[in-house]
CSV table of C-alpha atoms in Angstrom, one decimal:
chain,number,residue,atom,x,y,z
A,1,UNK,CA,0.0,0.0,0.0
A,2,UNK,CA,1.3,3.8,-0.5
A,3,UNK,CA,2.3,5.6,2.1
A,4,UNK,CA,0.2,8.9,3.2
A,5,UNK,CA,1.5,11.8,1.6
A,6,UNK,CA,2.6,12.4,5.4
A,7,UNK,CA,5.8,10.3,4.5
A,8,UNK,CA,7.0,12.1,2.1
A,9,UNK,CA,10.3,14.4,2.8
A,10,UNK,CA,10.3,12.4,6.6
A,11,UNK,CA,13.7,12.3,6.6
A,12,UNK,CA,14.3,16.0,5.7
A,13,UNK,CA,12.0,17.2,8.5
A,14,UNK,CA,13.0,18.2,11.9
A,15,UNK,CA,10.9,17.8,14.8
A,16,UNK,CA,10.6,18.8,17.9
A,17,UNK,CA,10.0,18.2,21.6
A,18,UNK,CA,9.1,19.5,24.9
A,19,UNK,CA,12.5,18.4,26.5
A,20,UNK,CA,11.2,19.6,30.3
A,21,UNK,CA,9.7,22.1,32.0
A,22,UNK,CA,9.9,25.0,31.0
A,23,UNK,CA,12.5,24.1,28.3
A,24,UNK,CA,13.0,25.8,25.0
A,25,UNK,CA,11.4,23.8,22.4
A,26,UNK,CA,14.7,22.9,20.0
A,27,UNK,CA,14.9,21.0,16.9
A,28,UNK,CA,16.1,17.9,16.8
A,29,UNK,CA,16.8,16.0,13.1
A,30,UNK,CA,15.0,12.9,12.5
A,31,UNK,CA,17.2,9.7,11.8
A,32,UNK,CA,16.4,7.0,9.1
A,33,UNK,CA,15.1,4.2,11.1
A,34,UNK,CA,17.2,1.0,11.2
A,35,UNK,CA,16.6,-1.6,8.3
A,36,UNK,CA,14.7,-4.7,9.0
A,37,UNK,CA,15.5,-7.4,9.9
A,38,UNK,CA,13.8,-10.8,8.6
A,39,UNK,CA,12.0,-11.0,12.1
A,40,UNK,CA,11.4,-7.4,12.0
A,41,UNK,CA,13.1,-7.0,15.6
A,42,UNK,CA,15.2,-4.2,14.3
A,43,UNK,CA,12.2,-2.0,13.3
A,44,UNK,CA,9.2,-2.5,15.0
A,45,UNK,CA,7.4,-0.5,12.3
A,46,UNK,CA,6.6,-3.1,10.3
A,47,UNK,CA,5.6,-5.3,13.1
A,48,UNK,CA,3.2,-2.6,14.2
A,49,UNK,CA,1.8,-2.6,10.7
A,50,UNK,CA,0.9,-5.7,10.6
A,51,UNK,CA,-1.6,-4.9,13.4
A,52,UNK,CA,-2.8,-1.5,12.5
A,53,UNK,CA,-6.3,-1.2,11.2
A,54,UNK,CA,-7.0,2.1,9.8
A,55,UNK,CA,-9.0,4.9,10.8
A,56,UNK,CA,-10.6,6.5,8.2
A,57,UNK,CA,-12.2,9.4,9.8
A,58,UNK,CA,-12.6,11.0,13.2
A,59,UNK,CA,-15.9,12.8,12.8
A,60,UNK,CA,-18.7,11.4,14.0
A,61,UNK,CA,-21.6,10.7,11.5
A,62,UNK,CA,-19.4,9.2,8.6
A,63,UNK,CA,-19.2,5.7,7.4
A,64,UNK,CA,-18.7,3.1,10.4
A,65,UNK,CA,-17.0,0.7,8.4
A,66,UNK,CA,-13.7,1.3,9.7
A,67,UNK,CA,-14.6,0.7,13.1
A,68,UNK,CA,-15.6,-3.0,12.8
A,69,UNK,CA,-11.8,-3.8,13.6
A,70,UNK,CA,-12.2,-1.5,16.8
A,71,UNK,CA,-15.6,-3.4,17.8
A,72,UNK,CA,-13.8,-6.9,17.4
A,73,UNK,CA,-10.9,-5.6,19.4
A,74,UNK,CA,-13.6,-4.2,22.0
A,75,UNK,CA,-14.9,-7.2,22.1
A,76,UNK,CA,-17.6,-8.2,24.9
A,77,UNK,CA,-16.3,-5.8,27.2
A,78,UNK,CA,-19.0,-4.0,29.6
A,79,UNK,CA,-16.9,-1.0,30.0
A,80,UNK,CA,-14.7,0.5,27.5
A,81,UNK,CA,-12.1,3.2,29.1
A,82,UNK,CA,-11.3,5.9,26.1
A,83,UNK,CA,-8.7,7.8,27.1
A,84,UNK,CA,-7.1,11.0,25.5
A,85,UNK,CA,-3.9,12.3,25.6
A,86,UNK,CA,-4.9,16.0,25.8
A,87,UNK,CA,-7.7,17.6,27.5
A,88,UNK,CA,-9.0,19.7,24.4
A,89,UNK,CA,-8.5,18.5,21.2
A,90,UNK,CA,-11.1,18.5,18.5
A,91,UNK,CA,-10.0,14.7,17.2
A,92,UNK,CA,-10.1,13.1,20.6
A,93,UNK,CA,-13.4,14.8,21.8
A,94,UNK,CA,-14.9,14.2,18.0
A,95,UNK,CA,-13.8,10.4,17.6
A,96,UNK,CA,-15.5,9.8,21.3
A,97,UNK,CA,-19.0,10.6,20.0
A,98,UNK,CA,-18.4,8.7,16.7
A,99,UNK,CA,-17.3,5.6,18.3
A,100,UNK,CA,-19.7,5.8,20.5
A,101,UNK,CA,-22.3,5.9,18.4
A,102,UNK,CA,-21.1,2.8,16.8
A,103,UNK,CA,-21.1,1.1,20.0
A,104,UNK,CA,-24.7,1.9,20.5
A,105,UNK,CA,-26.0,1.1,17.3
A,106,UNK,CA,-23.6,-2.3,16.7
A,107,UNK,CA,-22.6,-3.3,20.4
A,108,UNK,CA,-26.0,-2.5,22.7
A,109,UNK,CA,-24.1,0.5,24.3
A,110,UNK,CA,-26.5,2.9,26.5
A,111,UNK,CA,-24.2,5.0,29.0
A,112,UNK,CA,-21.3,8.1,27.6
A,113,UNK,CA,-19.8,8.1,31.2
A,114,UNK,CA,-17.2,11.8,31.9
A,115,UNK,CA,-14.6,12.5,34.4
A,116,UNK,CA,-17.2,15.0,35.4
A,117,UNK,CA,-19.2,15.6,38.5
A,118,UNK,CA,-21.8,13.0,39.5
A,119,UNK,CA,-24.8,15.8,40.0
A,120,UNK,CA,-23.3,17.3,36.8
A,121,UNK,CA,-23.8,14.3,34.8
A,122,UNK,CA,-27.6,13.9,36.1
A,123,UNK,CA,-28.4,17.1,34.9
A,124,UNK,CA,-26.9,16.3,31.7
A,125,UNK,CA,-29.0,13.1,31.7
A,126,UNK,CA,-32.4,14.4,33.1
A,127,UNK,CA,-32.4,16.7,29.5
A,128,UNK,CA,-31.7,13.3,27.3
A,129,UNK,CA,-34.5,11.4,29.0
A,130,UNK,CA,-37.3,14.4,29.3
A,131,UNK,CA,-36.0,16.5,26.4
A,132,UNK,CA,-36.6,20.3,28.8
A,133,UNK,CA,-34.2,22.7,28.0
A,134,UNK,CA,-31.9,23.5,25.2
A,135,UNK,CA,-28.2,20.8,24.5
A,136,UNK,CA,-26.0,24.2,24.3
A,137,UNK,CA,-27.9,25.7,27.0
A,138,UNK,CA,-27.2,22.0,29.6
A,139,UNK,CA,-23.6,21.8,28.3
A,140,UNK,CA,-22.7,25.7,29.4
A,141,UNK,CA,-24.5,24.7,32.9
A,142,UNK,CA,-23.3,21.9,33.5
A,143,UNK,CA,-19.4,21.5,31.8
A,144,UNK,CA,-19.1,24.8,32.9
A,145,UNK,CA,-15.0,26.2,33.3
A,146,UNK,CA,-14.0,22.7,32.2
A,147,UNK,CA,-12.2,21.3,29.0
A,148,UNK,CA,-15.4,20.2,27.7
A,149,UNK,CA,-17.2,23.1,27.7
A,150,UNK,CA,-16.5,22.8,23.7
A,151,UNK,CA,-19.1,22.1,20.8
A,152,UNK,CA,-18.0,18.9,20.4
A,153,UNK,CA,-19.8,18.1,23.6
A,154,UNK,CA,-22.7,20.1,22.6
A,155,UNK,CA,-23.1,17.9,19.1
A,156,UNK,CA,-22.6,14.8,21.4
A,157,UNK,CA,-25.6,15.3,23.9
A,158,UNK,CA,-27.5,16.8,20.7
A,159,UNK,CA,-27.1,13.5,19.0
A,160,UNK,CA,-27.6,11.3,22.0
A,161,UNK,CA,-31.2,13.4,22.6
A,162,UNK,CA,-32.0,12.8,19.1
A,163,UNK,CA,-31.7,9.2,19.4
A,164,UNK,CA,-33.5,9.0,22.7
A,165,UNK,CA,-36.8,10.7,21.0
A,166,UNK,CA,-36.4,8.1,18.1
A,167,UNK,CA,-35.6,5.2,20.4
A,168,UNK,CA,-38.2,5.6,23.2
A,169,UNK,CA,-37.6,2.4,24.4
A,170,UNK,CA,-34.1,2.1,24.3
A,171,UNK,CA,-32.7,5.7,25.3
A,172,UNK,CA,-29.1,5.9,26.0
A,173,UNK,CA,-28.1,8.2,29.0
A,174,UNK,CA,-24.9,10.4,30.5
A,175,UNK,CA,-23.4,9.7,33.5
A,176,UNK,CA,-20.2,12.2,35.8
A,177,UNK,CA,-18.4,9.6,37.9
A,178,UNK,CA,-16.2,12.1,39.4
A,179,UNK,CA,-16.8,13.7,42.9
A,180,UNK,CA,-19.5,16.2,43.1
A,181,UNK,CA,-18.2,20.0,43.5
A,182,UNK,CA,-18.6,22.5,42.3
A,183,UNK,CA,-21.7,21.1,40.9
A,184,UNK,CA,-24.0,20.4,44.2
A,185,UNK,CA,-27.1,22.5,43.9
A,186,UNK,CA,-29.7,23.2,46.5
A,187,UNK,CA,-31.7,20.9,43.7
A,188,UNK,CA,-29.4,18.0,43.6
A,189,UNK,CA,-29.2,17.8,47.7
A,190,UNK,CA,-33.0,17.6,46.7
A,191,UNK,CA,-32.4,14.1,45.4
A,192,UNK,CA,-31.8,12.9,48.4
A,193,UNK,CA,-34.0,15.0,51.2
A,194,UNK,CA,-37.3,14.4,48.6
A,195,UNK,CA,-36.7,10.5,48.6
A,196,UNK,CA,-36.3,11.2,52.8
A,197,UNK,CA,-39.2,13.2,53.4
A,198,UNK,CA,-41.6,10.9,50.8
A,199,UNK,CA,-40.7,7.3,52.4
A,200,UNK,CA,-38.9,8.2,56.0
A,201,UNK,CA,-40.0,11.6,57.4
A,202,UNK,CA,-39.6,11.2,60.6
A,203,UNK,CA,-35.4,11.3,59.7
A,204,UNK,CA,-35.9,14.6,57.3
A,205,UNK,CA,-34.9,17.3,60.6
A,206,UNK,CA,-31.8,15.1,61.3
A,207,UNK,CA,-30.6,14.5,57.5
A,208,UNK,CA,-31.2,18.4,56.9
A,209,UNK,CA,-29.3,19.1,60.2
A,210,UNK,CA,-26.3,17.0,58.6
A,211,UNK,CA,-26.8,18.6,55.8
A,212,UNK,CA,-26.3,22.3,57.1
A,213,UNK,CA,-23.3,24.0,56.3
A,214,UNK,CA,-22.5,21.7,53.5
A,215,UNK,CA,-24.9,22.7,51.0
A,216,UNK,CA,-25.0,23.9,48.3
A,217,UNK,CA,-21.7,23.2,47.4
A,218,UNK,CA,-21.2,24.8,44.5
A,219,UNK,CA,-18.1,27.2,44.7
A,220,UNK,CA,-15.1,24.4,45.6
A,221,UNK,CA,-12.5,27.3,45.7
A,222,UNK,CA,-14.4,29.4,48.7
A,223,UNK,CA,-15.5,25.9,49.9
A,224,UNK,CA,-11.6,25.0,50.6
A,225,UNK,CA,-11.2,27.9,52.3
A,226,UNK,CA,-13.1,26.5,55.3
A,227,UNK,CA,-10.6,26.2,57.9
A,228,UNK,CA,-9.6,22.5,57.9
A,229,UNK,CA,-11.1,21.4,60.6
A,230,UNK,CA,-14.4,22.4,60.0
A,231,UNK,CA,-14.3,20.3,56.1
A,232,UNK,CA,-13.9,17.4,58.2
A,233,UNK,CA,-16.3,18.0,60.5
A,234,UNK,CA,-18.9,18.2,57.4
A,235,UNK,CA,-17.2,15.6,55.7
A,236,UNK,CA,-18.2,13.4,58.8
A,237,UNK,CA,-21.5,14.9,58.7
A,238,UNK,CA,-22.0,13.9,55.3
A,239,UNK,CA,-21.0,10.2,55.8
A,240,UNK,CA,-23.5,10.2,58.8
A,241,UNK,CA,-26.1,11.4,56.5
A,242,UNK,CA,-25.2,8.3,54.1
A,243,UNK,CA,-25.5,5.7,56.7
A,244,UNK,CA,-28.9,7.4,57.8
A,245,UNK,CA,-30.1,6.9,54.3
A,246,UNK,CA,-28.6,4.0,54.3
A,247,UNK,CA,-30.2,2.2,57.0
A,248,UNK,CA,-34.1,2.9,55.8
A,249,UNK,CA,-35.2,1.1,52.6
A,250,UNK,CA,-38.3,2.7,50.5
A,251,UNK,CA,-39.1,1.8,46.8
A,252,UNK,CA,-35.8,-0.1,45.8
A,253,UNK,CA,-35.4,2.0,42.6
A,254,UNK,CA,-35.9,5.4,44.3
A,255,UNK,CA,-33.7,4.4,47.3
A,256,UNK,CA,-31.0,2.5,45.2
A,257,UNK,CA,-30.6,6.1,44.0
A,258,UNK,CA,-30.9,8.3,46.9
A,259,UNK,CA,-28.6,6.2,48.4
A,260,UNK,CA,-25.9,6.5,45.4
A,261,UNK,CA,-27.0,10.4,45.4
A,262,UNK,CA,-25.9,10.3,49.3
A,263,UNK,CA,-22.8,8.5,49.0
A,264,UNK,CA,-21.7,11.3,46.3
A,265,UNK,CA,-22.2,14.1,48.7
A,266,UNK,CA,-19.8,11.9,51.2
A,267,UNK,CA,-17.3,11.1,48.8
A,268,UNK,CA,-17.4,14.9,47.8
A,269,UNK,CA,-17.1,16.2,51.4
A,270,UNK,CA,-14.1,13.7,52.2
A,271,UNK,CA,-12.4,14.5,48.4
A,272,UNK,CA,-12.8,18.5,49.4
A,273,UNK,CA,-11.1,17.4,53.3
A,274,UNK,CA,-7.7,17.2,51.1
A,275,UNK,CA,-5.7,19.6,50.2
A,276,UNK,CA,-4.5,19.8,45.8
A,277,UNK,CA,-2.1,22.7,46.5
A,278,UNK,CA,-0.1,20.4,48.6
A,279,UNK,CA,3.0,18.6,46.6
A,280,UNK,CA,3.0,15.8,49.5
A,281,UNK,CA,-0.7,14.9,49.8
A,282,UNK,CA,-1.5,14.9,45.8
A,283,UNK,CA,-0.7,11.3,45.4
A,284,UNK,CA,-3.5,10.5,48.2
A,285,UNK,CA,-5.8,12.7,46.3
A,286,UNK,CA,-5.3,11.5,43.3
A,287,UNK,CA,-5.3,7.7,44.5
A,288,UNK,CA,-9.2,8.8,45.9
A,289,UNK,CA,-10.5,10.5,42.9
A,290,UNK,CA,-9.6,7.5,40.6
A,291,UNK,CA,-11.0,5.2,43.5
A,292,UNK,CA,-14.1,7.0,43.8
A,293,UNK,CA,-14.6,7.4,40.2
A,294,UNK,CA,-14.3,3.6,39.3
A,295,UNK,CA,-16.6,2.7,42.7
A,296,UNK,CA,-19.2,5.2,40.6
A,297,UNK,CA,-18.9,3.8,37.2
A,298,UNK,CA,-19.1,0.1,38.7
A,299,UNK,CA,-22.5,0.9,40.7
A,300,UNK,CA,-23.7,2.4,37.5
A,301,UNK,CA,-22.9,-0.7,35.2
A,302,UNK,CA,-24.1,-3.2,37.8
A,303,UNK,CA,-27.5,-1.2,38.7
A,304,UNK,CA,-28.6,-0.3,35.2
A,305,UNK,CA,-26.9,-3.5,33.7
A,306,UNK,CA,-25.6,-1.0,31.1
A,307,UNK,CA,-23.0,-1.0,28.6
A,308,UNK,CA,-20.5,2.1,29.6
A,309,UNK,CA,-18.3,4.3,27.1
A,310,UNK,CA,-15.8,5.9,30.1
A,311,UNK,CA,-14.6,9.1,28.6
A,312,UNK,CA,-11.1,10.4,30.6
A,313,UNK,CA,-7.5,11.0,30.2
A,314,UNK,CA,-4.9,8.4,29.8
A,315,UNK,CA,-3.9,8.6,32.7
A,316,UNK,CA,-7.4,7.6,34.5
A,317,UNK,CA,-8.2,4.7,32.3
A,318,UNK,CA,-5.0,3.2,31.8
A,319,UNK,CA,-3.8,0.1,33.9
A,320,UNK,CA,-1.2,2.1,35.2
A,321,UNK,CA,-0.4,6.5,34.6
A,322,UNK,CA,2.2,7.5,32.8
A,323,UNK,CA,3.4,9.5,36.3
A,324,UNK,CA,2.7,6.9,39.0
A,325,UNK,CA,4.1,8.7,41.8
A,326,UNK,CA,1.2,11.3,41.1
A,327,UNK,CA,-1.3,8.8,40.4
A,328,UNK,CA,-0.5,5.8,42.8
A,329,UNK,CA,-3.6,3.4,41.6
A,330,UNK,CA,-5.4,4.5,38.5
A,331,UNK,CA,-9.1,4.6,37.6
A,332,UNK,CA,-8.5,1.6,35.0
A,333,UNK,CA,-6.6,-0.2,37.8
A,334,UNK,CA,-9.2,-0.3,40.2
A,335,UNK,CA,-12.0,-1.1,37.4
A,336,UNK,CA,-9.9,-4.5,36.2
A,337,UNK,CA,-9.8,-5.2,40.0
A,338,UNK,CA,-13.6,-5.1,39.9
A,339,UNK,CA,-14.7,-6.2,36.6
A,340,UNK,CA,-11.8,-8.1,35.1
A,341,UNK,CA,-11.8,-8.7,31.4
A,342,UNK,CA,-15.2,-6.7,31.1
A,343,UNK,CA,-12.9,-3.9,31.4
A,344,UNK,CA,-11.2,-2.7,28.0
A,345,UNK,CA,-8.8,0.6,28.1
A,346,UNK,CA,-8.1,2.0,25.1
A,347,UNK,CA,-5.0,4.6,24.9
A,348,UNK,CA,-4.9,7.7,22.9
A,349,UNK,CA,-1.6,9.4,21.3
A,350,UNK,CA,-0.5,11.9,19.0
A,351,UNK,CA,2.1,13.1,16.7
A,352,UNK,CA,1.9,16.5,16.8
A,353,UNK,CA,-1.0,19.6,17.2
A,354,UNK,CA,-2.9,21.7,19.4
A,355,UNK,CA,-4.6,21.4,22.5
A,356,UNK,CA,-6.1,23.3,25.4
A,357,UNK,CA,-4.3,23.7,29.0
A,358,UNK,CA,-3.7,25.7,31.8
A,359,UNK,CA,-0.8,27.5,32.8
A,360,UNK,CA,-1.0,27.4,36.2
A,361,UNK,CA,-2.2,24.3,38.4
A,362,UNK,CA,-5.2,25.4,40.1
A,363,UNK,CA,-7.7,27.8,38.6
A,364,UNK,CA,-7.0,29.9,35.5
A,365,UNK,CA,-8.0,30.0,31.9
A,366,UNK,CA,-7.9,27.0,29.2
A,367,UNK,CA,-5.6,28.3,26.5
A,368,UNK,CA,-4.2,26.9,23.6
A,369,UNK,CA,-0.7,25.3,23.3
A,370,UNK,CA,1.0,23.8,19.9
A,371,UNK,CA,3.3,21.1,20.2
A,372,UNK,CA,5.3,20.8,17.0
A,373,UNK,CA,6.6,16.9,16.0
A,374,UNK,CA,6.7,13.9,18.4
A,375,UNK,CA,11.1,13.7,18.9
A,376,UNK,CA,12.8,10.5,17.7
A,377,UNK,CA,13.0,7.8,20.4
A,378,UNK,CA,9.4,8.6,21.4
A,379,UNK,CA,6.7,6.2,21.5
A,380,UNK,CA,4.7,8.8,18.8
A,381,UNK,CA,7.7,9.4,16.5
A,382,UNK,CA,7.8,5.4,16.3
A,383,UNK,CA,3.9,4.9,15.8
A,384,UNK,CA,3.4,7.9,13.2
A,385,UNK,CA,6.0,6.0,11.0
A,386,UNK,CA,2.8,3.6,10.5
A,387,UNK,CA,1.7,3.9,7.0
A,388,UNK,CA,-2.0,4.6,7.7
A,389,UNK,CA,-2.3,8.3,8.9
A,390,UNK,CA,-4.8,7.3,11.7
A,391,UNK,CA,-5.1,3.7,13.3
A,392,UNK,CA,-5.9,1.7,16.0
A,393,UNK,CA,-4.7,-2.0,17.2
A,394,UNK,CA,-4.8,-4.6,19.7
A,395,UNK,CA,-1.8,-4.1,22.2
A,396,UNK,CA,-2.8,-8.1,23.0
A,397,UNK,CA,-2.6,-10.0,19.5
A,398,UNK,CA,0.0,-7.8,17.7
A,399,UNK,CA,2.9,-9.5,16.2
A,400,UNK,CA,5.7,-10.4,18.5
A,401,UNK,CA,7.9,-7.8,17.8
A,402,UNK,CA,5.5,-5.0,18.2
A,403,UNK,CA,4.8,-6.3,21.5
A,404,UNK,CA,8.2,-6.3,23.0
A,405,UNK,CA,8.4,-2.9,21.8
A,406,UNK,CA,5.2,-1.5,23.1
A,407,UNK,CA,6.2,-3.0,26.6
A,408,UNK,CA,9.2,-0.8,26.0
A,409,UNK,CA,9.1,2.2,28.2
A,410,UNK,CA,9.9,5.7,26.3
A,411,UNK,CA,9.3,9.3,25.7
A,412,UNK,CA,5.4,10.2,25.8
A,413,UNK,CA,3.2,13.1,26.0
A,414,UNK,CA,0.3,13.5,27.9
A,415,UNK,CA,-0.8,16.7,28.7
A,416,UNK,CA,-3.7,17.1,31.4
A,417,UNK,CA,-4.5,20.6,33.1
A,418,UNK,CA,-1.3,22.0,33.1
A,419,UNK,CA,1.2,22.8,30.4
A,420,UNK,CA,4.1,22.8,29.8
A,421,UNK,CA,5.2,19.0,31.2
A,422,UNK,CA,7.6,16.9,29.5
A,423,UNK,CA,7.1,13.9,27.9
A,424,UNK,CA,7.1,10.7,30.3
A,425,UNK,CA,8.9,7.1,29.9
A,426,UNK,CA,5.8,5.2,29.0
A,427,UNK,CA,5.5,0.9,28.1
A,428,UNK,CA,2.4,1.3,26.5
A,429,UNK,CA,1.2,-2.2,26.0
A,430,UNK,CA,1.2,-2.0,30.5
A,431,UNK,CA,-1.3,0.4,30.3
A,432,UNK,CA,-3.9,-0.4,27.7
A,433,UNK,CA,-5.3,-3.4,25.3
A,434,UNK,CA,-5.8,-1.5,22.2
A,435,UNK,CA,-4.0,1.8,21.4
A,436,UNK,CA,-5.7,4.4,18.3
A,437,UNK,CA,-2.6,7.0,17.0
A,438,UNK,CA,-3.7,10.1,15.5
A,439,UNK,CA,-0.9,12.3,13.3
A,440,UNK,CA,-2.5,15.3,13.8
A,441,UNK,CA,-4.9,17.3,16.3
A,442,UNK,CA,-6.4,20.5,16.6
A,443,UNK,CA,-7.5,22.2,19.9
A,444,UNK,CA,-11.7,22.1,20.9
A,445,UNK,CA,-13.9,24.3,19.7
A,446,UNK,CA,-15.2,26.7,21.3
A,447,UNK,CA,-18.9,26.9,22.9
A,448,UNK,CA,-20.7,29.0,20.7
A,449,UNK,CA,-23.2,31.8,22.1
């Protein structure tokens, strides 16, 4: 097959990398890579061709043909992790909602889960189900100052509401796994007090006496600035309030989901106990969020019995992060400890493009960074050598060869809410089943008026 017209002058290009923090971006010339061999253990290239299905678009709403190959490699997994190795790039966010529409209408898929808020998520999903209110209007509310307040999110939920009022009887829904703030209105405290004071009044002055001083939490920045002691008060409040919820049963479907409503609040107050501007306590935080955002994506699956798309960065639904220090035990981690093989992560590079970040690590703007071409020796520079420009392929049942190399550790970038970083040593094959490489990405769009 010809090469992509990608290929051609590779060996009079220079590329670059981000060397560190910081660092200068300098050019650095691209070497021929090494002749095969007749095992192809010299150049994994052609090893990794062998296993590379292509992708022939990003966009949702093309042609699905060219994700058959993806669906065999997905398999009968129950939850399928799709990671991203930016936070705000148009291909990432765009190929999401095209292969998950393929997944609902070829592999019975009904949940697009977010490393979003939990009470986020259910506003999200009460729009889908009762069709009040307006997508761009639910999408500004509720993703809100995060990298997916972009209108590739806005054509998602648009798409997923059109299918629900053609599929009445099958409607597919949203779901935030992540902890609560800043998204806990008076409303969404609601959730839990309404099912109280319908089935168990007699608990409803205790449960809003737990309650006090906690909601509604919807500004975590002012919220953190509660002397210490006093978040952990509430947090203990909180958990209190859980177990009294807890302990009295109504209509099993209403309280199932009080319950889980309840246990969000907790898992908020004791998230909001910890402190992110501190260097030494950021693994601990970390190791909760993932925890807490797997416990929430398993109770979804196993309640609803649904099939789950789990949108995050790579570094949440891999096996194992690219910084492990910083993220001791990962979402994906603690998934495949629950659900085993009905877990599938899928990792998500790129060659070279734009993004969105932040400059700073708390608070501030998303902006837009470029990051010119992946540097020899890096896992990208390796995998965009591929003839196909786009691709995916099983980490699992590739050839030999490109399995010892992707259990290789080396150079990779993934950017989350800070930039600049450098690239990480990274074995990818450690970290996910099936790996899709993109040449070329472009930052979000922005959320129109």
């Amino acid at each position: 097959m010809v090469r992509h017209r990608k290929r051609i002058g590779r060996r009079r290009l220079l590329v670059t990398a981000v060397a560190a923090m910081g660092a200068a971006l300098v050019p650095v010339a691209v070497q021929a890579a090494p002749a095969d061999t007749a095992d192809g253990r010299q150049n994994p290239v052609r090893a990794l061709e062998q296993a590379a299905h292509p992708l022939r678009s990003t966009e949702p709403g093309r042609n699905t043909a060219g994700l058959r190959a993806l669906g065999s490699m997905i398999g009968d997994a129950k939850v399928v992790g799709l990671g991203e190795a930016t936070h705000g790039s148009h291909e990432f966010f765009a190929l999401k909602e095209r292969v998950f529409r393929y997944l609902v209408e070829e592999k019975g898929f009904t949940t697009f889960a977010l490393e979003m808020s939990w009470s986020a998520g259910l506003q999200i999903d009460d729009y889908l189900q009762t069709g009040k209110g307006r997508a761009r209007k639910i999408a500004k509310e509720a993703l809100a100052n995060s990298p997916w307040e972009r209108e590739e999110f806005v054509s998602l939920i648009e798409w997923m509401r059109d299918y629900n009022s053609r599929h009445p009887g099958r409607t597919v829904h949203f779901m935030g796994d992540d902890v609560g703030a800043p998204a806990m209105s008076e409303a969404f405290f609601g959730r839990v007090t309404g099912y109280v004071r319908q089935h168990h009044p007699e608990v409803l002055p205790r449960l809003n006496e737990l309650y006090t001083g906690l909601r509604p939490l919807d500004d975590a920045f002012a919220y953190l600035r509660k002397p210490l002691a006093e978040r952990q008060q509430l947090a203990a409040k909180a958990q209190e309030a859980l177990e009294l919820v807890s302990g009295r049963k109504g209509s099993e479907e209403a309280f199932a989901w009080a319950e889980q409503n309840a246990r969000s609040i907790a898992q908020t107050a004791t998230f909001l106990t910890m402190n992110p501007g501190d260097p030494e306590s950021l693994p601990a935080f970390q190791r909760f969020r993932d925890q807490v955002m797997a416990r929430n994506v398993t109770w979804w699956q196993r309640h609803t019995g649904q099939k789950i798309l789990l949108s995050a960065h790579n570094n949440h639904v891999a096996y194992a992060a690219s910084e492990p220090g910083l993220y001791p035990k990962t979402q994906g981690s603690f998934l495949r400890d629950t659900m085993g093989r009905n877990y599938l992560p899928i990792g998500l590079t790129f060659h070279r493009g734009s993004f969105l970040s932040k400059d700073t690590a708390l608070g501030g703007d998303w902006k837009k960074f470029t990051v010119d071409a992946a540097r020899a020796g890096s896992n990208e520079h390796t995998l965009d050598q591929v003839r196909y420009r786009d691709f995916s392929l099983d980490v699992r049942t590739a050839p030999a060869a490109a399995r010892d190399w992707l259990n290789t550790a080396r150079p990779t970038l993934n950017v989350g809410t800070q930039f600049p970083v450098k690239p990480r040593d990274v074995a990818l094959a450690k970290g996910f089943d099936v790996l899709i490489h993109l040449s070329e990405v472009r930052e979000a769009d922005k959320l129109k008026p």
